Coordinates of C-alpha atoms and ligand atoms in Angstrom, one line a residue:
M1 CA 81.5 106.8 102.8
D2 CA 81.1 103.0 103.6
K3 CA 79.3 102.6 100.3
I4 CA 82.1 104.3 98.4
V5 CA 84.8 102.2 100.1
S6 CA 83.0 99.0 99.4
L7 CA 82.3 99.9 95.8
A8 CA 85.9 100.9 95.4
K9 CA 87.0 97.4 96.6
R10 CA 84.3 95.4 94.9
R11 CA 84.9 96.9 91.4
G12 CA 88.7 97.1 91.6
F13 CA 89.4 100.8 92.2
I14 CA 91.2 100.7 95.6
F15 CA 92.3 97.9 97.9
Q16 CA 93.9 98.0 101.3
S17 CA 97.6 97.5 100.9
S18 CA 98.9 94.1 101.9
E19 CA 95.4 93.0 102.7
I20 CA 96.2 89.2 102.9
Y21 CA 98.6 90.1 105.8
G22 CA 95.9 92.0 107.6
G23 CA 96.7 95.3 105.8
F24 CA 99.3 98.0 106.4
A25 CA 98.0 101.1 108.0
A26 CA 97.4 104.2 105.8
T27 CA 98.6 102.7 102.6
W28 CA 96.4 101.8 99.6
D29 CA 96.7 100.0 96.3
Y30 CA 95.0 101.1 93.2
G31 CA 93.4 98.3 91.2
P32 CA 92.6 98.1 87.4
L33 CA 90.0 100.8 87.4
G34 CA 91.7 102.9 90.1
V35 CA 94.9 103.2 88.2
E36 CA 93.0 104.4 85.1
L37 CA 91.1 106.9 87.2
K38 CA 94.2 108.1 88.9
N39 CA 96.1 108.4 85.6
N40 CA 93.2 110.4 84.1
V41 CA 93.4 112.8 87.1
K42 CA 97.2 113.3 86.6
K43 CA 96.9 113.6 82.8
L44 CA 94.1 116.3 83.1
W45 CA 96.2 118.2 85.6
W46 CA 99.4 118.0 83.5
N47 CA 97.6 118.9 80.3
R48 CA 96.1 122.0 81.9
I49 CA 99.1 123.2 84.0
V50 CA 102.0 122.3 81.7
R51 CA 101.1 121.3 78.2
S52 CA 98.5 124.0 77.5
R53 CA 100.7 126.9 78.7
L54 CA 103.7 128.7 77.4
D55 CA 104.9 129.8 80.8
V56 CA 105.0 126.4 82.7
V57 CA 107.4 123.5 82.2
G58 CA 107.5 120.1 83.9
M59 CA 110.1 118.1 85.8
D60 CA 110.4 114.9 87.7
S61 CA 112.9 114.9 90.7
A62 CA 114.2 112.1 92.8
I63 CA 112.3 111.1 96.0
L64 CA 115.6 110.9 97.9
M65 CA 117.5 114.2 98.1
H66 CA 120.5 115.6 100.0
P67 CA 119.6 115.8 103.7
D68 CA 120.5 119.4 103.7
V69 CA 117.5 120.2 101.5
W70 CA 115.2 119.4 104.5
E71 CA 117.3 121.4 106.9
A72 CA 117.1 124.4 104.6
S73 CA 113.4 124.0 104.0
G74 CA 112.6 124.0 107.7
H75 CA 111.2 120.4 107.6
V76 CA 113.7 118.9 110.0
E77 CA 113.0 121.6 112.5
G78 CA 109.4 122.4 111.9
F79 CA 107.5 119.7 110.0
T80 CA 105.9 118.3 113.2
D81 CA 102.5 117.7 114.6
P82 CA 101.6 118.0 118.3
M83 CA 100.6 114.5 119.4
I84 CA 98.8 113.4 122.6
D85 CA 98.8 109.8 124.0
C86 CA 95.8 108.4 125.8
L87 CA 97.1 106.4 128.7
T88 CA 93.8 104.5 129.0
C89 CA 93.3 103.1 125.5
K90 CA 97.0 103.7 124.3
S91 CA 95.8 105.5 121.2
R92 CA 97.8 108.5 119.8
F93 CA 96.1 111.4 118.2
R94 CA 96.8 114.9 116.9
E95 CA 96.0 117.6 119.3
D96 CA 93.6 119.3 116.9
M97 CA 91.6 116.0 116.5
M98 CA 90.4 116.3 120.1
E99 CA 86.7 117.0 119.9
K100 CA 86.3 117.8 123.6
P101 CA 89.2 119.4 125.5
G102 CA 91.0 117.0 127.8
Q103 CA 89.2 114.0 126.4
C104 CA 90.5 111.1 124.2
P105 CA 88.5 111.1 120.9
N106 CA 88.8 107.3 120.9
C107 CA 87.7 106.1 124.3
G108 CA 86.7 109.4 126.1
G109 CA 89.4 108.8 128.7
K110 CA 90.9 111.8 130.5
D111 CA 94.3 110.3 131.4
L112 CA 96.3 112.0 128.7
T113 CA 99.9 113.0 128.2
E114 CA 101.0 116.6 127.3
A115 CA 101.1 117.3 123.6
R116 CA 104.5 116.3 122.2
M117 CA 106.0 117.2 118.8
F118 CA 106.5 114.4 116.3
N119 CA 108.3 114.9 113.0
L120 CA 106.3 113.6 110.1
M121 CA 109.2 112.8 107.8
F122 CA 110.2 109.1 107.2
K123 CA 113.8 108.6 107.8
T124 CA 115.9 105.9 106.2
E125 CA 119.6 105.2 105.5
A126 CA 121.5 105.5 102.2
G127 CA 124.6 103.2 101.7
S128 CA 125.1 99.7 102.8
V129 CA 128.4 99.6 104.7
E130 CA 128.0 99.7 108.5
G131 CA 129.1 103.0 109.8
S132 CA 129.2 104.8 106.5
T133 CA 125.5 105.2 106.0
Q134 CA 123.9 108.6 105.8
D135 CA 120.4 109.5 107.2
V136 CA 118.1 110.5 104.4
Y137 CA 114.4 111.3 104.3
L138 CA 111.7 110.3 102.0
R139 CA 110.4 113.6 100.6
P140 CA 107.3 114.9 102.4
E141 CA 106.4 117.2 99.4
T142 CA 107.6 117.4 95.8
A143 CA 108.0 121.1 95.9
Q144 CA 111.6 121.1 97.2
G145 CA 112.7 119.1 94.2
I146 CA 111.6 122.1 92.1
F147 CA 113.3 124.7 94.3
V148 CA 116.7 123.0 94.3
Q149 CA 116.5 122.7 90.4
F150 CA 115.1 126.2 89.9
K151 CA 118.3 127.5 88.3
N152 CA 118.9 124.5 86.0
V153 CA 115.4 124.4 84.8
M154 CA 115.2 128.1 84.2
T155 CA 118.5 128.2 82.3
A156 CA 117.9 125.1 80.2
S157 CA 114.4 126.3 79.2
R158 CA 115.4 130.0 78.8
L159 CA 112.5 131.0 81.0
K160 CA 111.7 134.6 81.9
L161 CA 109.5 135.7 84.8
P162 CA 106.7 135.0 85.4
F163 CA 107.1 131.2 84.9
G164 CA 106.2 128.0 86.6
I165 CA 107.7 124.6 87.2
A166 CA 105.4 121.7 87.8
Q167 CA 105.8 118.1 89.0
M168 CA 103.7 115.2 90.1
G169 CA 105.0 112.4 92.3
K170 CA 105.1 110.4 95.5
A171 CA 105.4 112.0 98.9
F172 CA 105.6 110.4 102.3
R173 CA 104.4 111.5 105.7
N174 CA 104.4 109.5 108.9
E175 CA 100.8 110.5 109.6
I176 CA 99.4 109.4 113.0
T177 CA 95.7 110.0 112.3
T178 CA 95.0 107.9 109.3
K179 CA 91.3 107.3 109.1
S180 CA 89.1 108.5 106.2
F181 CA 90.3 106.0 103.5
I182 CA 92.7 107.5 100.9
F183 CA 92.1 111.1 102.2
R184 CA 95.2 110.8 104.5
S185 CA 97.7 108.2 103.9
R186 CA 101.4 107.7 104.6
E187 CA 102.3 107.3 101.0
F188 CA 100.5 109.5 98.5
E189 CA 101.0 111.5 95.3
Q190 CA 101.0 115.3 94.9
M191 CA 100.6 117.5 91.9
E192 CA 102.5 120.7 92.6
L193 CA 103.1 123.9 90.7
E194 CA 105.7 126.5 91.8
Y195 CA 105.0 129.7 89.9
F196 CA 107.8 132.3 90.1
V197 CA 106.9 136.0 89.9
K198 CA 108.5 139.4 90.5
P199 CA 108.1 140.5 94.1
G200 CA 105.2 142.9 94.1
E201 CA 103.3 141.0 91.5
D202 CA 102.7 138.0 93.9
E203 CA 99.3 139.0 95.3
E204 CA 97.8 139.3 91.8
W205 CA 99.2 136.0 90.7
F206 CA 98.0 134.4 93.9
D207 CA 94.4 135.4 93.1
Y208 CA 94.9 134.2 89.6
W209 CA 96.0 130.7 90.6
V210 CA 93.2 130.3 93.2
S211 CA 90.7 131.0 90.5
E212 CA 92.4 128.8 87.9
R213 CA 92.5 125.8 90.2
D214 CA 88.9 126.3 91.4
K215 CA 87.8 126.4 87.8
W216 CA 89.7 123.1 87.0
Y217 CA 87.7 121.1 89.5
K218 CA 84.4 122.6 88.3
Q219 CA 85.2 122.0 84.7
Y220 CA 85.6 118.3 85.4
G221 CA 82.3 118.0 87.0
I222 CA 82.8 118.7 90.8
K223 CA 79.6 120.4 91.9
S224 CA 80.3 124.1 92.8
E225 CA 78.2 123.8 96.0
H226 CA 80.6 121.2 97.3
L227 CA 83.7 123.3 96.8
H228 CA 84.8 126.0 99.3
L229 CA 87.7 128.5 99.4
R230 CA 89.0 128.8 103.0
E231 CA 91.5 131.5 103.9
H232 CA 94.0 130.6 106.6
D233 CA 94.1 132.7 109.7
K234 CA 97.4 134.4 110.4
D235 CA 98.2 132.0 113.3
E236 CA 97.5 129.0 111.1
L237 CA 99.8 129.9 108.2
S238 CA 102.8 127.7 107.6
H239 CA 106.3 129.1 108.4
Y240 CA 106.9 129.9 104.7
S241 CA 103.5 131.4 103.8
K242 CA 102.4 135.0 103.5
R243 CA 98.9 133.9 102.5
T244 CA 97.2 130.5 102.0
I245 CA 93.8 129.6 100.7
D246 CA 92.7 126.0 100.8
I247 CA 90.2 124.6 98.3
E248 CA 88.0 122.4 100.5
Y249 CA 85.5 119.8 99.5
D250 CA 82.5 118.4 101.3
F251 CA 83.7 114.9 101.9
P252 CA 81.2 112.5 103.5
F253 CA 83.2 112.9 106.8
G254 CA 83.2 116.8 106.6
Q255 CA 84.5 119.8 104.8
K256 CA 88.3 119.2 104.4
E257 CA 91.3 120.4 102.4
L258 CA 91.6 119.2 98.8
E259 CA 94.4 121.6 97.7
G260 CA 96.4 124.4 99.2
I261 CA 97.4 127.5 97.3
A262 CA 100.1 129.4 99.1
N263 CA 102.2 132.6 98.6
R264 CA 105.6 131.1 99.6
T265 CA 107.3 134.4 99.0
D266 CA 111.1 134.1 98.5
F267 CA 111.4 131.9 101.5
D268 CA 112.5 128.6 99.9
L269 CA 114.9 130.0 97.3
K270 CA 116.5 132.2 99.9
A271 CA 116.8 129.3 102.3
H272 CA 118.6 127.2 99.7
I273 CA 120.8 130.1 98.7
E274 CA 121.9 130.4 102.3
K275 CA 122.4 126.7 103.0
S276 CA 124.0 125.7 99.6
G277 CA 125.9 128.9 99.1
K278 CA 124.8 128.8 95.4
D279 CA 123.5 131.7 93.4
L280 CA 119.8 131.1 92.7
V281 CA 119.0 134.7 92.0
Y282 CA 117.1 135.9 88.9
F283 CA 118.7 138.5 86.5
D284 CA 116.2 140.8 84.8
E285 CA 117.8 141.7 81.5
Q286 CA 115.6 144.7 80.9
T287 CA 116.0 146.4 84.2
R288 CA 119.4 144.9 85.0
D289 CA 118.0 144.0 88.4
K290 CA 119.0 141.0 90.4
F291 CA 116.6 139.6 92.9
V292 CA 115.1 136.4 94.3
P293 CA 111.6 135.7 92.8
Y294 CA 108.5 135.2 94.9
C295 CA 106.7 131.9 94.5
I296 CA 103.0 131.0 94.3
E297 CA 102.4 127.4 95.0
S298 CA 99.4 125.2 94.1
S299 CA 99.7 121.9 95.9
A300 CA 97.0 119.2 95.3
G301 CA 96.9 115.6 96.3
V302 CA 96.3 113.1 93.6
D303 CA 94.6 110.7 95.9
R304 CA 92.4 113.3 97.5
T305 CA 91.3 114.4 94.0
V306 CA 90.5 110.8 93.2
L307 CA 88.4 110.5 96.3
T308 CA 86.7 113.8 95.5
F309 CA 85.8 112.6 92.0
L310 CA 84.5 109.3 93.5
C311 CA 82.4 111.0 96.2
D312 CA 81.0 113.7 93.9
A313 CA 80.1 111.2 91.2
Y314 CA 78.3 108.7 93.4
E315 CA 74.6 108.5 93.0
E316 CA 71.7 106.1 93.4
D317 CA 68.7 106.4 91.1
V318 CA 65.9 104.3 89.6
I319 CA 65.9 103.3 85.9
D320 CA 63.1 101.2 84.5
N321 CA 61.8 100.5 88.0
E322 CA 65.2 99.2 89.0
E323 CA 67.6 100.8 91.5
R324 CA 71.1 101.4 90.2
V325 CA 74.3 102.8 91.5
V326 CA 75.9 105.2 89.0
L327 CA 79.2 107.1 89.1
R328 CA 78.4 110.2 87.1
F329 CA 82.1 111.0 86.3
H330 CA 82.9 113.6 83.7
P331 CA 83.7 111.6 80.6
A332 CA 87.3 112.8 80.7
V333 CA 87.6 111.3 84.2
S334 CA 85.9 108.0 83.7
P335 CA 88.3 105.0 83.9
V336 CA 86.5 103.2 81.0
K337 CA 85.1 105.4 78.2
V338 CA 83.3 102.8 76.1
A339 CA 82.1 99.2 76.9
I340 CA 81.4 97.0 74.0
F341 CA 78.9 94.0 74.1
P342 CA 77.6 91.4 71.8
L343 CA 73.9 91.2 72.6
M344 CA 73.9 87.4 72.3
R345 CA 76.9 85.1 72.9
K346 CA 76.9 84.1 69.2
E347 CA 79.9 84.0 67.0
P348 CA 79.1 86.6 64.4
Q349 CA 78.1 89.1 67.1
I350 CA 81.1 88.3 69.3
N351 CA 83.5 88.7 66.3
M352 CA 82.0 92.0 65.3
A353 CA 82.1 93.3 68.9
K354 CA 85.7 92.3 69.3
D355 CA 86.6 94.0 66.0
I356 CA 85.0 97.2 67.3
F357 CA 87.0 96.8 70.5
D358 CA 90.2 96.4 68.5
S359 CA 89.4 99.5 66.4
L360 CA 88.7 101.7 69.4
K361 CA 91.2 100.5 72.0
G362 CA 94.1 102.6 70.6
C363 CA 92.0 105.8 71.0
F364 CA 90.7 105.5 74.6
N365 CA 90.2 102.8 77.3
C366 CA 87.5 100.3 76.3
M367 CA 86.1 97.2 77.9
Y368 CA 84.6 94.1 76.4
D369 CA 81.9 92.2 78.2
Q370 CA 79.8 89.2 77.0
T371 CA 78.4 87.8 80.2
G372 CA 75.0 88.2 81.7
S373 CA 71.8 89.9 80.5
I374 CA 72.2 93.3 78.7
G375 CA 70.5 95.0 81.7
K376 CA 73.1 93.6 84.1
R377 CA 75.9 94.6 81.8
Y378 CA 74.6 98.2 81.7
R379 CA 74.4 98.3 85.5
R380 CA 77.9 97.0 85.8
Q381 CA 79.1 99.9 83.6
D382 CA 76.9 102.5 85.3
E383 CA 78.5 101.5 88.6
I384 CA 82.0 102.3 87.4
G385 CA 80.9 105.4 85.5
T386 CA 81.4 104.3 81.9
P387 CA 79.7 107.0 79.8
Y388 CA 78.8 104.9 76.7
C389 CA 78.0 101.3 76.0
V390 CA 78.0 99.9 72.4
T391 CA 75.9 96.9 71.7
V392 CA 76.2 94.6 68.6
D393 CA 72.9 92.8 68.0
F394 CA 71.3 90.4 65.5
D395 CA 70.6 93.2 62.9
S396 CA 74.2 94.6 63.2
I397 CA 75.5 91.7 61.2
E398 CA 73.3 92.7 58.3
D399 CA 73.2 96.5 58.5
K400 CA 76.6 97.0 60.1
A401 CA 75.1 99.4 62.6
V402 CA 75.3 99.3 66.4
T403 CA 73.5 100.9 69.4
I404 CA 75.2 103.4 71.6
R405 CA 73.6 103.8 75.1
N406 CA 74.3 106.9 77.2
R407 CA 74.9 106.4 81.0
D408 CA 73.1 109.5 82.2
K409 CA 70.0 109.8 80.0
T410 CA 70.0 106.1 79.2
D411 CA 68.8 107.0 75.7
Q412 CA 70.1 105.1 72.7
V413 CA 71.2 106.0 69.2
R414 CA 72.0 103.7 66.3
I415 CA 74.9 104.4 64.0
K416 CA 77.1 102.6 61.5
A417 CA 80.0 100.8 63.2
A418 CA 82.4 102.4 60.8
E419 CA 81.4 105.8 62.2
L420 CA 82.0 105.1 65.8
K421 CA 85.5 106.5 66.0
S422 CA 84.4 109.9 64.6
W423 CA 81.2 109.8 66.7
F424 CA 83.3 109.5 69.9
D425 CA 85.8 112.1 68.7
G426 CA 86.2 114.9 71.3
K427 CA 83.7 113.4 73.8
F428 CA 86.3 112.5 76.4
E429 CA 88.1 115.8 76.8
Ligands
ATP1 P1 96.3 118.3 106.2 O1 96.1 119.6 106.9 O2 95.1 117.7 105.6 O3 97.3 117.4 106.8 P2 98.4 119.7 104.8 O4 97.9 121.1 105.0 O5 99.4 119.1 105.7 O6 97.1 118.7 104.8 P3 99.8 120.3 102.5 O7 101.1 120.2 103.2 O8 99.3 121.6 102.1 O9 98.7 119.5 103.3 O10 99.9 119.3 101.2 C1 99.3 119.7 100.0 C2 98.3 118.7 99.5 O11 98.8 117.4 99.6 C3 97.0 118.6 100.4 O12 96.1 119.6 100.0 C4 96.5 117.2 100.1 O13 95.7 117.2 98.9 C5 97.8 116.4 99.9 N1 98.2 115.7 101.1 C6 98.9 116.1 102.1 N2 99.1 115.2 103.1 C7 98.4 114.1 102.6 C8 98.2 112.7 103.1 N3 98.7 112.4 104.2 N4 97.5 111.9 102.3 C9 97.0 112.3 101.1 N5 97.2 113.5 100.6 C10 97.9 114.4 101.3

């Protein structure tokens, strides 16, 4: 894990937030490569869940919502973690983080408080006039934005069951245990799908979505042996869930949740019907039935997915008797798709390499690099997972051909520069 954290910082994937002020706990900033990687993760999710399907639409709701939303959803009452304070070292930890019963996981001290419940929602105030402000919460999940707009989205898009509404966006939780890099932070992003079905068809759809989501990770290169489906025991289920399966990943710090798939039944829509007094029922035109749909949720963390891709891609190997670090990202995930180099820092080669950069930059993310030996430049790209490097050499000026070097096999092909665009076509999907 230390190697990944240090690579992430050195190469500009992920930095500690507010680092020059000593950092701010459990918040992270994405650098130039990190933002590309994260955007790729979101794009691949959105394309699969929303764009490629007839039965799912997207939306983007506000982070601040009416405080009653969180009363209705049960978050004000129940979104809590049992926390214990160590009176010896003053650390606070979640009850389930205790490795040995009655012993502080930080200092081993035994002078502990009883477990006390802490709400994980961040509270703030809306309005600026003293006395007229209103307590509001930063959303701890994006899902409620979907439930409260269920009727509007369904009507506007003329949707018939089964159908889904998806959104991606920031969520905030005042987590106490915040180690493990971007795995658990206080500000993070979620990618959530709420898929509405007829009651009675929920179990079948639940299985369908577990399998779809599992396939998605594998398709983009996560090794099957590192992914596990873990069913929640009855006493572990959230207050809204009839059944939950977590997709877990073997992180360097253990097997942990990457995504949760839950059968939320009609819990949320019913809760909002009751609290708001609004009619959020579904009318089946064929059977003339009115009912509240059941909902299957797939809830994945963007940051945890980024971390999963980083951990799974990280490898050290030896090429030409030289050790290298390589991120073996699936090409669709790689932050940079193609790096372009002039072999020598000479004008005709530089100009040709920059022309190639200009001709490709509109199609996918490219990088230009003219410093250091060619071997060093390859290593720099391997370390950030760039699948292809294009080199313009002395002969290129005459024959208008360039060399393409592949990250994984490190083999090379020579093709006409004019054919590059079509050669790369379809390679980053
Ligand atoms: P955990 O048990 O790890 O705290 P959770 O069960 O509370 O997670 P959910 O409420 O199911 O998580 O949230 C859905 C997804 O959102 C998680 O699978 C995870 O990918 C992501 N997520 C939740 N909390 C965080 C966090 N603090 N930092 C980063 N991602 C998070």
